[in-house]
Coordinates of C-alpha atoms in Angstrom, one line a residue:
M136 CA -3.1 -23.6 4.0
N137 CA -0.9 -23.7 0.9
P138 CA -2.1 -23.3 -2.6
T139 CA -1.6 -26.4 -4.7
R140 CA 1.8 -26.2 -6.4
P141 CA 2.9 -27.6 -9.7
A142 CA 5.5 -30.4 -9.8
D143 CA 8.3 -27.8 -10.1
G144 CA 7.4 -26.4 -6.7
S145 CA 6.2 -23.0 -8.0
W146 CA 2.8 -21.6 -7.6
H147 CA 0.8 -19.5 -10.1
L148 CA 0.1 -15.9 -9.3
V149 CA -2.0 -13.8 -11.7
V150 CA -1.7 -10.0 -11.4
I151 CA -4.5 -8.0 -13.0
G152 CA -3.4 -4.6 -14.0
G153 CA -0.1 -3.2 -15.5
G154 CA 0.1 0.1 -13.7
L155 CA 2.8 0.8 -11.1
A156 CA 0.9 -1.2 -8.5
G157 CA 0.6 -4.3 -10.7
L158 CA 4.2 -4.0 -12.0
A159 CA 5.5 -3.8 -8.4
A160 CA 3.3 -6.7 -7.4
A161 CA 4.4 -8.9 -10.3
L162 CA 8.1 -8.3 -9.7
E163 CA 7.7 -8.9 -6.0
G164 CA 5.8 -12.1 -6.6
A165 CA 8.4 -13.4 -9.1
D166 CA 11.3 -12.5 -6.8
R167 CA 9.6 -14.5 -4.1
G168 CA 9.4 -17.6 -6.3
A169 CA 5.9 -17.5 -7.9
R170 CA 5.2 -18.2 -11.5
V171 CA 3.6 -14.9 -12.5
T172 CA 1.2 -14.0 -15.3
L173 CA 0.3 -10.3 -15.7
L174 CA -2.8 -9.2 -17.5
E175 CA -3.2 -5.6 -18.7
R176 CA -6.3 -4.4 -20.7
R177 CA -4.3 -1.7 -22.5
N178 CA -1.7 -2.3 -25.2
R179 CA 1.0 -0.9 -22.9
L180 CA 2.4 -1.0 -19.4
G181 CA 2.6 1.9 -17.0
G182 CA -1.0 2.6 -16.2
L183 CA -1.6 6.4 -15.8
T184 CA 2.1 7.2 -16.5
W185 CA 2.6 6.9 -20.2
S186 CA 3.9 8.8 -23.3
F187 CA 3.0 9.2 -26.9
R188 CA 4.9 10.4 -29.9
H189 CA 3.9 13.8 -31.3
G190 CA 5.8 15.2 -34.2
D191 CA 9.5 15.1 -33.4
H192 CA 9.2 14.7 -29.7
W193 CA 7.6 12.6 -26.9
V194 CA 4.7 13.9 -24.7
D195 CA 3.9 12.5 -21.3
N196 CA 0.3 12.3 -20.3
G197 CA 1.1 14.2 -17.1
Q198 CA 4.0 15.5 -15.0
H199 CA 4.7 12.9 -12.3
V200 CA 7.2 13.9 -9.7
F201 CA 8.4 12.2 -6.6
L202 CA 10.1 13.1 -3.3
R203 CA 13.2 11.8 -1.7
C204 CA 11.0 10.2 1.0
C205 CA 9.4 8.0 -1.7
E206 CA 11.7 5.1 -0.8
E207 CA 9.6 2.3 -2.2
Y208 CA 9.2 4.1 -5.6
L209 CA 13.0 4.7 -5.7
G210 CA 13.6 1.1 -4.9
F211 CA 11.2 0.1 -7.7
L212 CA 13.2 2.3 -10.2
D213 CA 16.4 0.5 -9.1
R214 CA 14.7 -2.9 -9.5
I215 CA 13.7 -2.2 -13.1
G216 CA 17.1 -0.6 -14.0
A217 CA 15.7 3.0 -14.3
A218 CA 17.4 4.7 -11.3
S219 CA 19.8 6.5 -13.6
E220 CA 17.0 8.0 -15.6
V221 CA 15.6 10.3 -13.0
E222 CA 16.9 13.6 -11.6
L223 CA 16.9 14.2 -7.9
P224 CA 18.6 17.4 -6.9
D225 CA 20.5 17.7 -3.7
R226 CA 18.2 20.4 -2.3
L227 CA 14.6 21.5 -2.4
D228 CA 14.6 24.9 -4.2
I229 CA 11.4 25.9 -6.0
P230 CA 10.8 29.3 -7.6
V231 CA 7.3 30.5 -6.7
V232 CA 6.0 33.2 -9.1
A233 CA 2.9 35.4 -8.9
P234 CA 1.6 37.9 -11.4
G235 CA 2.5 41.5 -10.7
A236 CA -0.1 44.1 -9.9
G237 CA -1.5 45.8 -13.0
A238 CA 1.3 45.9 -15.6
G239 CA 4.0 45.4 -13.0
A240 CA 6.6 42.7 -13.1
P241 CA 5.9 39.3 -11.6
R242 CA 6.7 38.7 -8.0
F243 CA 9.3 36.1 -7.5
G244 CA 10.1 34.1 -4.3
R245 CA 11.6 30.7 -3.5
L246 CA 10.7 27.8 -1.3
R247 CA 14.1 26.5 -0.3
R248 CA 15.4 24.3 2.5
S249 CA 18.5 24.7 4.6
D250 CA 20.5 21.9 6.3
L251 CA 18.9 22.7 9.7
P252 CA 16.8 19.9 11.4
A253 CA 13.2 19.7 10.3
P254 CA 11.0 21.7 10.5
L255 CA 13.6 24.5 11.0
H256 CA 15.0 23.7 7.6
L257 CA 12.2 25.7 6.0
A258 CA 12.0 28.5 8.5
G259 CA 14.3 31.0 6.8
S260 CA 12.6 30.5 3.4
L261 CA 9.1 31.0 4.9
L262 CA 10.1 34.1 6.9
R263 CA 11.3 35.6 3.6
F264 CA 8.4 34.3 1.5
P265 CA 7.2 37.4 -0.4
H266 CA 3.8 36.2 -1.2
L267 CA 2.6 36.5 2.4
P268 CA 2.5 39.5 4.7
L269 CA 4.9 39.4 7.6
T270 CA 2.1 38.8 10.1
A271 CA 1.0 35.7 8.2
R272 CA 4.5 34.4 8.0
L273 CA 5.0 34.8 11.7
G274 CA 1.7 33.0 12.3
L275 CA 2.9 29.8 10.5
G276 CA 5.0 28.5 13.3
R277 CA 2.2 27.4 15.6
A278 CA 0.2 25.7 12.8
V279 CA 3.4 23.9 11.6
L280 CA 4.1 22.5 15.1
D281 CA 0.5 21.5 15.7
L282 CA 0.4 19.7 12.4
R283 CA 3.6 17.9 13.2
R284 CA 2.2 16.6 16.4
L285 CA -1.0 15.1 14.9
D286 CA -1.3 11.3 15.3
L287 CA -1.7 9.9 11.8
A288 CA -3.3 6.8 13.3
D289 CA -6.1 8.8 14.8
P290 CA -9.3 8.0 12.7
A291 CA -10.7 11.4 13.7
L292 CA -8.3 13.1 11.3
D293 CA -10.3 11.6 8.3
R294 CA -13.5 13.2 9.5
E295 CA -12.3 16.8 9.1
S296 CA -11.1 18.7 6.1
F297 CA -7.6 20.2 6.1
G298 CA -9.1 23.6 5.3
D299 CA -11.2 23.5 8.4
W300 CA -8.3 22.5 10.5
L301 CA -6.1 25.3 9.1
G302 CA -8.9 27.8 9.8
R303 CA -9.1 26.6 13.5
H304 CA -5.3 27.1 13.7
G305 CA -5.2 30.7 12.7
Q306 CA -4.5 30.3 9.0
A307 CA -6.4 32.9 6.9
P308 CA -7.8 32.0 3.5
A309 CA -5.1 34.1 1.8
T310 CA -2.4 32.1 3.6
V311 CA -4.1 28.8 2.7
T312 CA -4.1 29.8 -1.0
A313 CA -0.6 31.1 -1.1
L314 CA 1.2 28.4 0.9
W315 CA -0.8 25.4 2.1
D316 CA -2.5 24.8 -1.2
L317 CA 0.8 25.1 -3.0
I318 CA 1.6 21.7 -1.5
T319 CA -1.8 20.1 -1.0
I320 CA -3.1 20.5 -4.5
P321 CA -0.4 18.6 -6.3
T322 CA 0.0 15.9 -3.7
V323 CA -3.6 15.2 -2.7
N324 CA -5.1 16.4 -5.9
L325 CA -7.6 18.5 -3.9
R326 CA -7.6 21.9 -2.4
A327 CA -7.1 22.1 1.4
A328 CA -10.8 22.9 1.8
D329 CA -11.8 19.6 0.1
A330 CA -9.0 17.3 1.3
S331 CA -9.1 14.9 4.2
L332 CA -6.9 16.2 7.1
A333 CA -5.5 12.7 7.4
M334 CA -4.1 12.7 3.9
A335 CA -2.8 16.3 4.1
A336 CA -1.2 15.6 7.5
K337 CA 0.6 12.5 6.0
V338 CA 2.0 14.6 3.2
F339 CA 3.3 17.4 5.4
Q340 CA 4.6 15.2 8.2
T341 CA 6.4 12.7 5.9
G342 CA 7.5 15.2 3.3
L343 CA 8.2 18.4 5.1
L344 CA 8.1 18.3 8.9
T345 CA 10.2 15.3 10.1
D346 CA 13.2 14.9 7.8
T347 CA 15.4 17.7 6.3
R348 CA 15.9 16.0 2.9
A349 CA 12.5 14.3 2.6
A350 CA 10.9 16.9 0.3
D351 CA 13.7 17.2 -2.3
I352 CA 11.8 16.8 -5.6
G353 CA 12.8 14.5 -8.3
W354 CA 11.5 13.9 -11.9
S355 CA 12.1 11.8 -14.9
R356 CA 14.8 12.7 -17.4
V357 CA 13.2 10.4 -20.1
P358 CA 9.6 10.0 -21.3
L359 CA 7.5 8.2 -18.7
G360 CA 6.6 5.5 -21.2
H361 CA 10.3 4.6 -21.2
L362 CA 10.9 5.0 -17.5
H363 CA 8.1 2.8 -16.4
G364 CA 6.6 0.9 -19.3
V365 CA 9.7 -0.1 -21.3
R366 CA 12.0 -0.6 -18.3
A367 CA 9.5 -2.5 -16.3
G368 CA 8.6 -4.7 -19.3
A369 CA 12.2 -5.7 -19.7
A370 CA 12.5 -6.4 -16.0
L371 CA 9.4 -8.6 -16.1
E372 CA 10.7 -10.5 -19.0
K373 CA 14.0 -11.1 -17.3
A374 CA 12.1 -12.3 -14.2
G375 CA 10.1 -14.8 -16.2
V376 CA 6.8 -13.0 -15.9
Q377 CA 4.3 -13.8 -18.7
V378 CA 2.8 -10.4 -19.8
H379 CA -0.5 -10.3 -21.8
L380 CA -1.5 -6.9 -23.2
G381 CA -5.0 -6.2 -24.5
A382 CA -6.3 -8.7 -22.0
A383 CA -9.4 -7.2 -20.3
V384 CA -10.5 -9.3 -17.3
Q385 CA -14.2 -10.0 -17.0
A386 CA -14.3 -11.6 -13.6
V387 CA -12.4 -13.5 -10.9
Q388 CA -14.0 -16.5 -9.4
A389 CA -12.9 -18.2 -6.2
V390 CA -13.2 -22.0 -5.9
E391 CA -13.6 -23.1 -2.3
R392 CA -11.8 -26.3 -1.2
D393 CA -11.8 -28.3 2.0
A394 CA -10.7 -26.7 5.3
D395 CA -7.1 -27.8 4.9
R396 CA -6.5 -26.2 1.5
A397 CA -6.7 -22.6 0.3
P398 CA -9.1 -21.7 -2.5
S399 CA -8.0 -21.6 -6.0
F400 CA -9.1 -18.9 -8.5
T401 CA -10.3 -18.7 -12.1
V402 CA -9.6 -15.5 -14.0
R403 CA -11.8 -15.0 -17.0
T404 CA -10.9 -12.8 -20.0
A405 CA -12.7 -12.6 -23.3
A406 CA -10.2 -14.9 -24.9
A407 CA -9.5 -17.5 -22.2
S408 CA -9.7 -18.6 -18.5
L409 CA -6.7 -18.9 -16.3
D410 CA -6.4 -21.1 -13.2
A411 CA -4.4 -19.4 -10.4
D412 CA -3.3 -20.3 -7.0
A413 CA -3.3 -16.6 -6.1
V414 CA -4.6 -13.3 -7.6
I415 CA -3.7 -9.7 -7.1
M416 CA -6.3 -7.2 -8.3
A417 CA -4.4 -4.0 -9.2
V418 CA -7.0 -2.0 -11.1
P419 CA -8.8 1.3 -10.3
H420 CA -11.2 1.2 -7.4
D421 CA -14.3 1.7 -9.6
V422 CA -13.3 -1.4 -11.7
A423 CA -12.2 -3.6 -8.8
G424 CA -15.5 -4.0 -7.1
P425 CA -17.4 -5.7 -9.9
L426 CA -14.5 -8.0 -10.7
L427 CA -13.8 -9.3 -7.3
P428 CA -15.7 -12.3 -5.8
P429 CA -18.6 -11.0 -3.7
D430 CA -17.8 -9.8 -0.2
S431 CA -14.0 -9.9 -0.8
V432 CA -13.4 -6.5 0.9
A433 CA -15.4 -4.3 3.2
N434 CA -17.7 -1.8 1.5
Q435 CA -17.0 -3.5 -1.8
T436 CA -20.2 -2.2 -3.4
R437 CA -19.3 1.3 -2.2
L438 CA -15.9 1.6 -3.7
G439 CA -17.2 3.9 -6.4
E440 CA -17.9 6.4 -3.6
L441 CA -14.2 7.1 -3.4
G442 CA -14.8 9.3 -6.5
T443 CA -12.1 10.7 -8.7
S444 CA -10.2 14.0 -9.2
A445 CA -8.8 15.1 -12.6
I446 CA -5.5 16.4 -13.7
V447 CA -5.0 18.4 -16.9
D448 CA -1.7 19.2 -18.5
V449 CA -1.0 21.8 -21.2
H450 CA 2.1 21.1 -23.3
L451 CA 3.5 24.2 -25.1
V452 CA 6.4 24.4 -27.5
F453 CA 7.8 27.9 -27.8
D454 CA 10.0 29.3 -30.5
R455 CA 12.5 30.4 -27.8
P456 CA 13.5 29.7 -24.2
V457 CA 11.0 31.1 -21.7
T458 CA 12.4 29.8 -18.4
R459 CA 15.7 28.7 -17.1
W460 CA 14.2 26.7 -14.3
P461 CA 13.5 22.9 -14.6
L462 CA 10.3 23.5 -12.6
L463 CA 8.5 26.3 -10.9
A464 CA 5.3 27.0 -9.1
G465 CA 2.7 29.6 -9.8
L466 CA 0.5 31.5 -7.4
H467 CA -2.7 33.6 -7.9
S468 CA -2.9 32.1 -11.3
P469 CA -4.4 29.0 -13.0
I470 CA -0.8 28.1 -13.6
Q471 CA 0.1 25.7 -10.7
W472 CA 3.3 24.0 -11.8
V473 CA 5.6 24.5 -14.8
F474 CA 8.1 21.9 -16.1
D475 CA 10.8 22.2 -18.7
R476 CA 10.5 19.0 -20.7
T477 CA 12.7 20.0 -23.7
A478 CA 15.5 17.5 -23.2
S479 CA 13.4 14.7 -21.8
S480 CA 10.9 14.9 -24.7
G481 CA 13.7 14.3 -27.2
L482 CA 13.2 17.8 -28.8
S483 CA 16.5 18.6 -30.4
T484 CA 19.0 19.4 -27.7
E485 CA 21.1 21.1 -30.4
L486 CA 18.3 23.6 -30.8
A487 CA 17.6 23.8 -27.1
G488 CA 21.2 24.4 -26.1
H489 CA 23.9 22.4 -24.3
H490 CA 22.8 19.3 -22.5
G491 CA 19.1 20.2 -23.1
E492 CA 19.3 23.4 -21.1
P493 CA 17.6 26.5 -22.7
G494 CA 20.1 28.4 -24.8
H495 CA 20.0 31.9 -26.3
Q496 CA 18.1 30.6 -29.3
G497 CA 16.0 27.5 -30.2
Q498 CA 12.8 26.0 -29.0
Q499 CA 11.7 25.1 -25.5
Y500 CA 8.9 22.7 -24.5
V501 CA 7.2 23.4 -21.2
A502 CA 4.4 21.5 -19.6
V503 CA 1.9 23.2 -17.3
S504 CA 0.2 20.9 -14.8
V505 CA -3.1 21.7 -13.3
S506 CA -4.3 19.4 -10.5
A507 CA -7.9 19.3 -9.0
A508 CA -8.9 20.3 -12.5
D509 CA -12.4 18.9 -12.9
E510 CA -13.7 22.3 -14.0
L511 CA -11.4 22.1 -17.1
L512 CA -12.7 18.8 -18.4
G513 CA -15.6 20.3 -20.4
R514 CA -13.5 23.0 -22.1
R515 CA -12.1 22.6 -25.6
P516 CA -8.4 21.9 -25.8
D517 CA -7.7 24.9 -27.9
Q518 CA -9.5 27.1 -25.4
V519 CA -7.5 25.7 -22.5
S520 CA -4.1 25.9 -24.3
A521 CA -4.7 29.6 -25.3
W522 CA -5.8 30.5 -21.8
I523 CA -2.8 28.8 -20.2
A524 CA -0.4 30.4 -22.7
T525 CA -1.8 33.8 -21.9
E526 CA -1.5 33.2 -18.1
L527 CA 2.0 31.9 -18.5
A528 CA 3.1 35.2 -20.0
R529 CA 1.9 36.9 -16.8
L530 CA 4.4 34.8 -14.8
L531 CA 7.3 34.6 -17.3
P532 CA 8.1 37.8 -19.1
E533 CA 10.0 35.8 -21.7
A534 CA 6.8 34.0 -22.7
A535 CA 5.1 37.2 -23.5
G536 CA 7.2 37.8 -26.5
A537 CA 7.5 34.1 -27.5
R538 CA 5.4 32.4 -30.2
V539 CA 3.7 29.1 -29.4
L540 CA 4.7 26.6 -32.1
D541 CA 2.6 23.7 -30.9
A542 CA 0.1 23.0 -28.1
I543 CA -1.4 19.8 -26.8
V544 CA -3.8 19.3 -23.9
T545 CA -3.9 16.0 -22.1
K546 CA -6.7 15.2 -19.6
E547 CA -6.7 12.4 -17.0
R548 CA -10.3 12.5 -16.0
H549 CA -9.9 9.9 -13.3
A550 CA -6.3 10.6 -12.3
T551 CA -6.7 9.9 -8.6
F552 CA -9.3 8.8 -6.1
R553 CA -10.8 11.8 -4.3
A554 CA -9.2 11.9 -0.8
A555 CA -12.0 13.8 0.8
P556 CA -13.0 13.6 4.5
G557 CA -14.7 10.3 5.3
T558 CA -13.0 8.2 2.6
A559 CA -10.6 6.2 4.8
P560 CA -13.2 3.5 5.6
L561 CA -13.6 2.9 1.9
R562 CA -9.9 2.1 1.3
P563 CA -9.4 -1.6 1.9
A564 CA -6.2 -3.3 3.2
A565 CA -4.3 -5.5 0.7
S566 CA -5.7 -8.7 2.2
T567 CA -9.3 -9.9 1.4
A568 CA -11.7 -12.4 2.8
W569 CA -10.1 -15.0 0.5
P570 CA -6.6 -16.4 1.3
G571 CA -4.5 -15.9 -1.8
L572 CA -6.5 -12.9 -3.1
A573 CA -5.2 -9.4 -2.6
V574 CA -6.0 -5.9 -3.9
A575 CA -3.5 -3.2 -4.9
G576 CA -3.6 0.3 -6.1
A577 CA -2.9 3.8 -4.8
W578 CA -6.6 3.8 -3.7
T579 CA -6.1 1.0 -1.2
D580 CA -5.2 1.6 2.5
T581 CA -1.5 2.5 2.0
G582 CA -1.5 5.4 4.4
W583 CA -0.5 7.6 1.5
P584 CA -2.6 9.7 -0.9
A585 CA -2.8 8.7 -4.6
T586 CA 0.9 8.9 -5.5
M587 CA 3.4 6.7 -7.3
E588 CA 4.9 5.9 -3.9
G589 CA 1.5 4.7 -2.7
A590 CA 0.9 2.6 -5.8
V591 CA 4.3 0.8 -5.5
R592 CA 3.8 0.2 -1.7
S593 CA 0.4 -1.3 -2.4
G594 CA 1.7 -3.7 -5.0
R595 CA 4.5 -4.9 -2.8
A596 CA 2.1 -5.3 0.2
A597 CA -0.4 -7.3 -1.9
A598 CA 2.4 -9.6 -3.1
G599 CA 3.5 -10.0 0.5
V600 CA -0.1 -11.1 1.5
V601 CA -0.4 -13.7 -1.2
C602 CA 3.1 -15.0 -0.7
A603 CA 2.4 -15.4 3.0
A604 CA -0.7 -17.5 2.1
A605 CA 1.4 -19.6 -0.3
G606 CA 3.9 -20.6 2.4
P607 CA 7.7 -20.2 2.7
P608 CA 9.2 -18.7 -0.5
R609 CA 11.7 -20.5 -2.6
A610 CA 15.2 -18.8 -2.7
V611 CA 15.3 -17.1 -6.1
P612 CA 18.3 -14.9 -7.1
V613 CA 17.2 -11.4 -7.9
A614 CA 19.3 -9.3 -10.4
A615 CA 18.7 -5.7 -9.4
G616 CA 18.7 -3.2 -12.2
S617 CA 22.0 -1.5 -12.9
A618 CA 22.1 2.1 -11.7
T619 CA 24.0 3.1 -14.8
A620 CA 22.3 1.0 -17.4
R621 CA 20.7 2.8 -20.4
S622 CA 18.0 1.4 -22.7
T623 CA 17.7 2.1 -26.4
H624 CA 14.5 0.0 -26.7
P625 CA 11.9 2.0 -28.6
I626 CA 8.8 3.2 -26.8
P627 CA 5.6 1.7 -28.2
R628 CA 3.3 4.3 -29.8
T629 CA 0.1 5.0 -27.7
E630 CA -3.0 7.0 -28.2
E631 CA -3.1 10.7 -27.8
V632 CA -5.3 12.3 -25.2
A633 CA -6.8 15.7 -26.0

């Protein structure tokens, strides 16, 4: 059942959506020999990872990090020639800071791995973790081993919350707050009490409990709009993909043929209709359902029940350096994660010090990321930024005496799907009831929570599905991105989010 091919032997694949899932799908399809058209409703590529110009520096809409175990995402960066524009330190080493009692100094600890086999690589750090009493630290071992033994393929895991499971395994609420939520909130975008055990177990097993180096944290050294949007746009152009921005899709219609031939598809936008041999729908879950032909995926009318969870970032420019760490975590505070974005934003490195590191004088730009932040959506940006600046001073003494020169609040109201218990049946596989039609996005059944890794995996899986329906691929040479290439292409201006 092969789609009808043009005389040149290629077949037409339309990818709907220019986020990471759609970008990965379009490149994979082109690499496998398809003639690819990508439609994106926004005026930019990159989806929920984007940047905008503010004054003399760039601001990312949010802080998106990755782990060493995110192999598909790292492969995607290499494919688009952006591998040299991320930082991936050799060792997990995260400062964890909590406010001091009363007017006391902040309490400082570290989550640092050794070179011992997992999960022993974290044992020394956890036994010295100052934010938990000794009895709680000693009680971590049994829960860690039990979590490591869970079968990720067991559907029962999705019927229980991670918080309930931790409670049954001797983890007190204070321990959950000080340690387990430290990882669960930024990765699942929910607290342990609200998160599916299946998703939390995936995070801990893959990232922390099975491979010594898996949880080493990486981040972009350039604005995200450059890392993903500009770099991927250049890679798409080189691969021959036709990209149409500002092209909102209204519907996808399947045209049935006789039993020996796969269906064809018509993709309708406000401006035109495109005929396609195959389609990949790489849009958010609440958008995908109405656009797909009826009964394409199971529970299609219920996709909206996946819900969403918000992420809010507060961007602060101080008149002096306030931290020497590239990132740190906060405890017992609304401050969850803090990132030094001085150099990556393009703020004058001459002011900031050598190579963008904070110096003895000059400005520093830090971004505070708050996940599972639905309660902040109704608060005014100035209220949120003032509150966060005050709380940051409780964690970083240098911030107490610093002056905030600029403050921006970005809100992603629908940053991720809500990976609560019972959501697994609502996440469809890449394939649909129609040969040649596939779905992609971090919300699909990737086995991962809503991460950049899950998005890229979904896009490549969807491309694999439609390429299999199209028959044997043509041999097409693929020019992988250079690991040392640098781009000077300007980043297109995008709208601010406040």
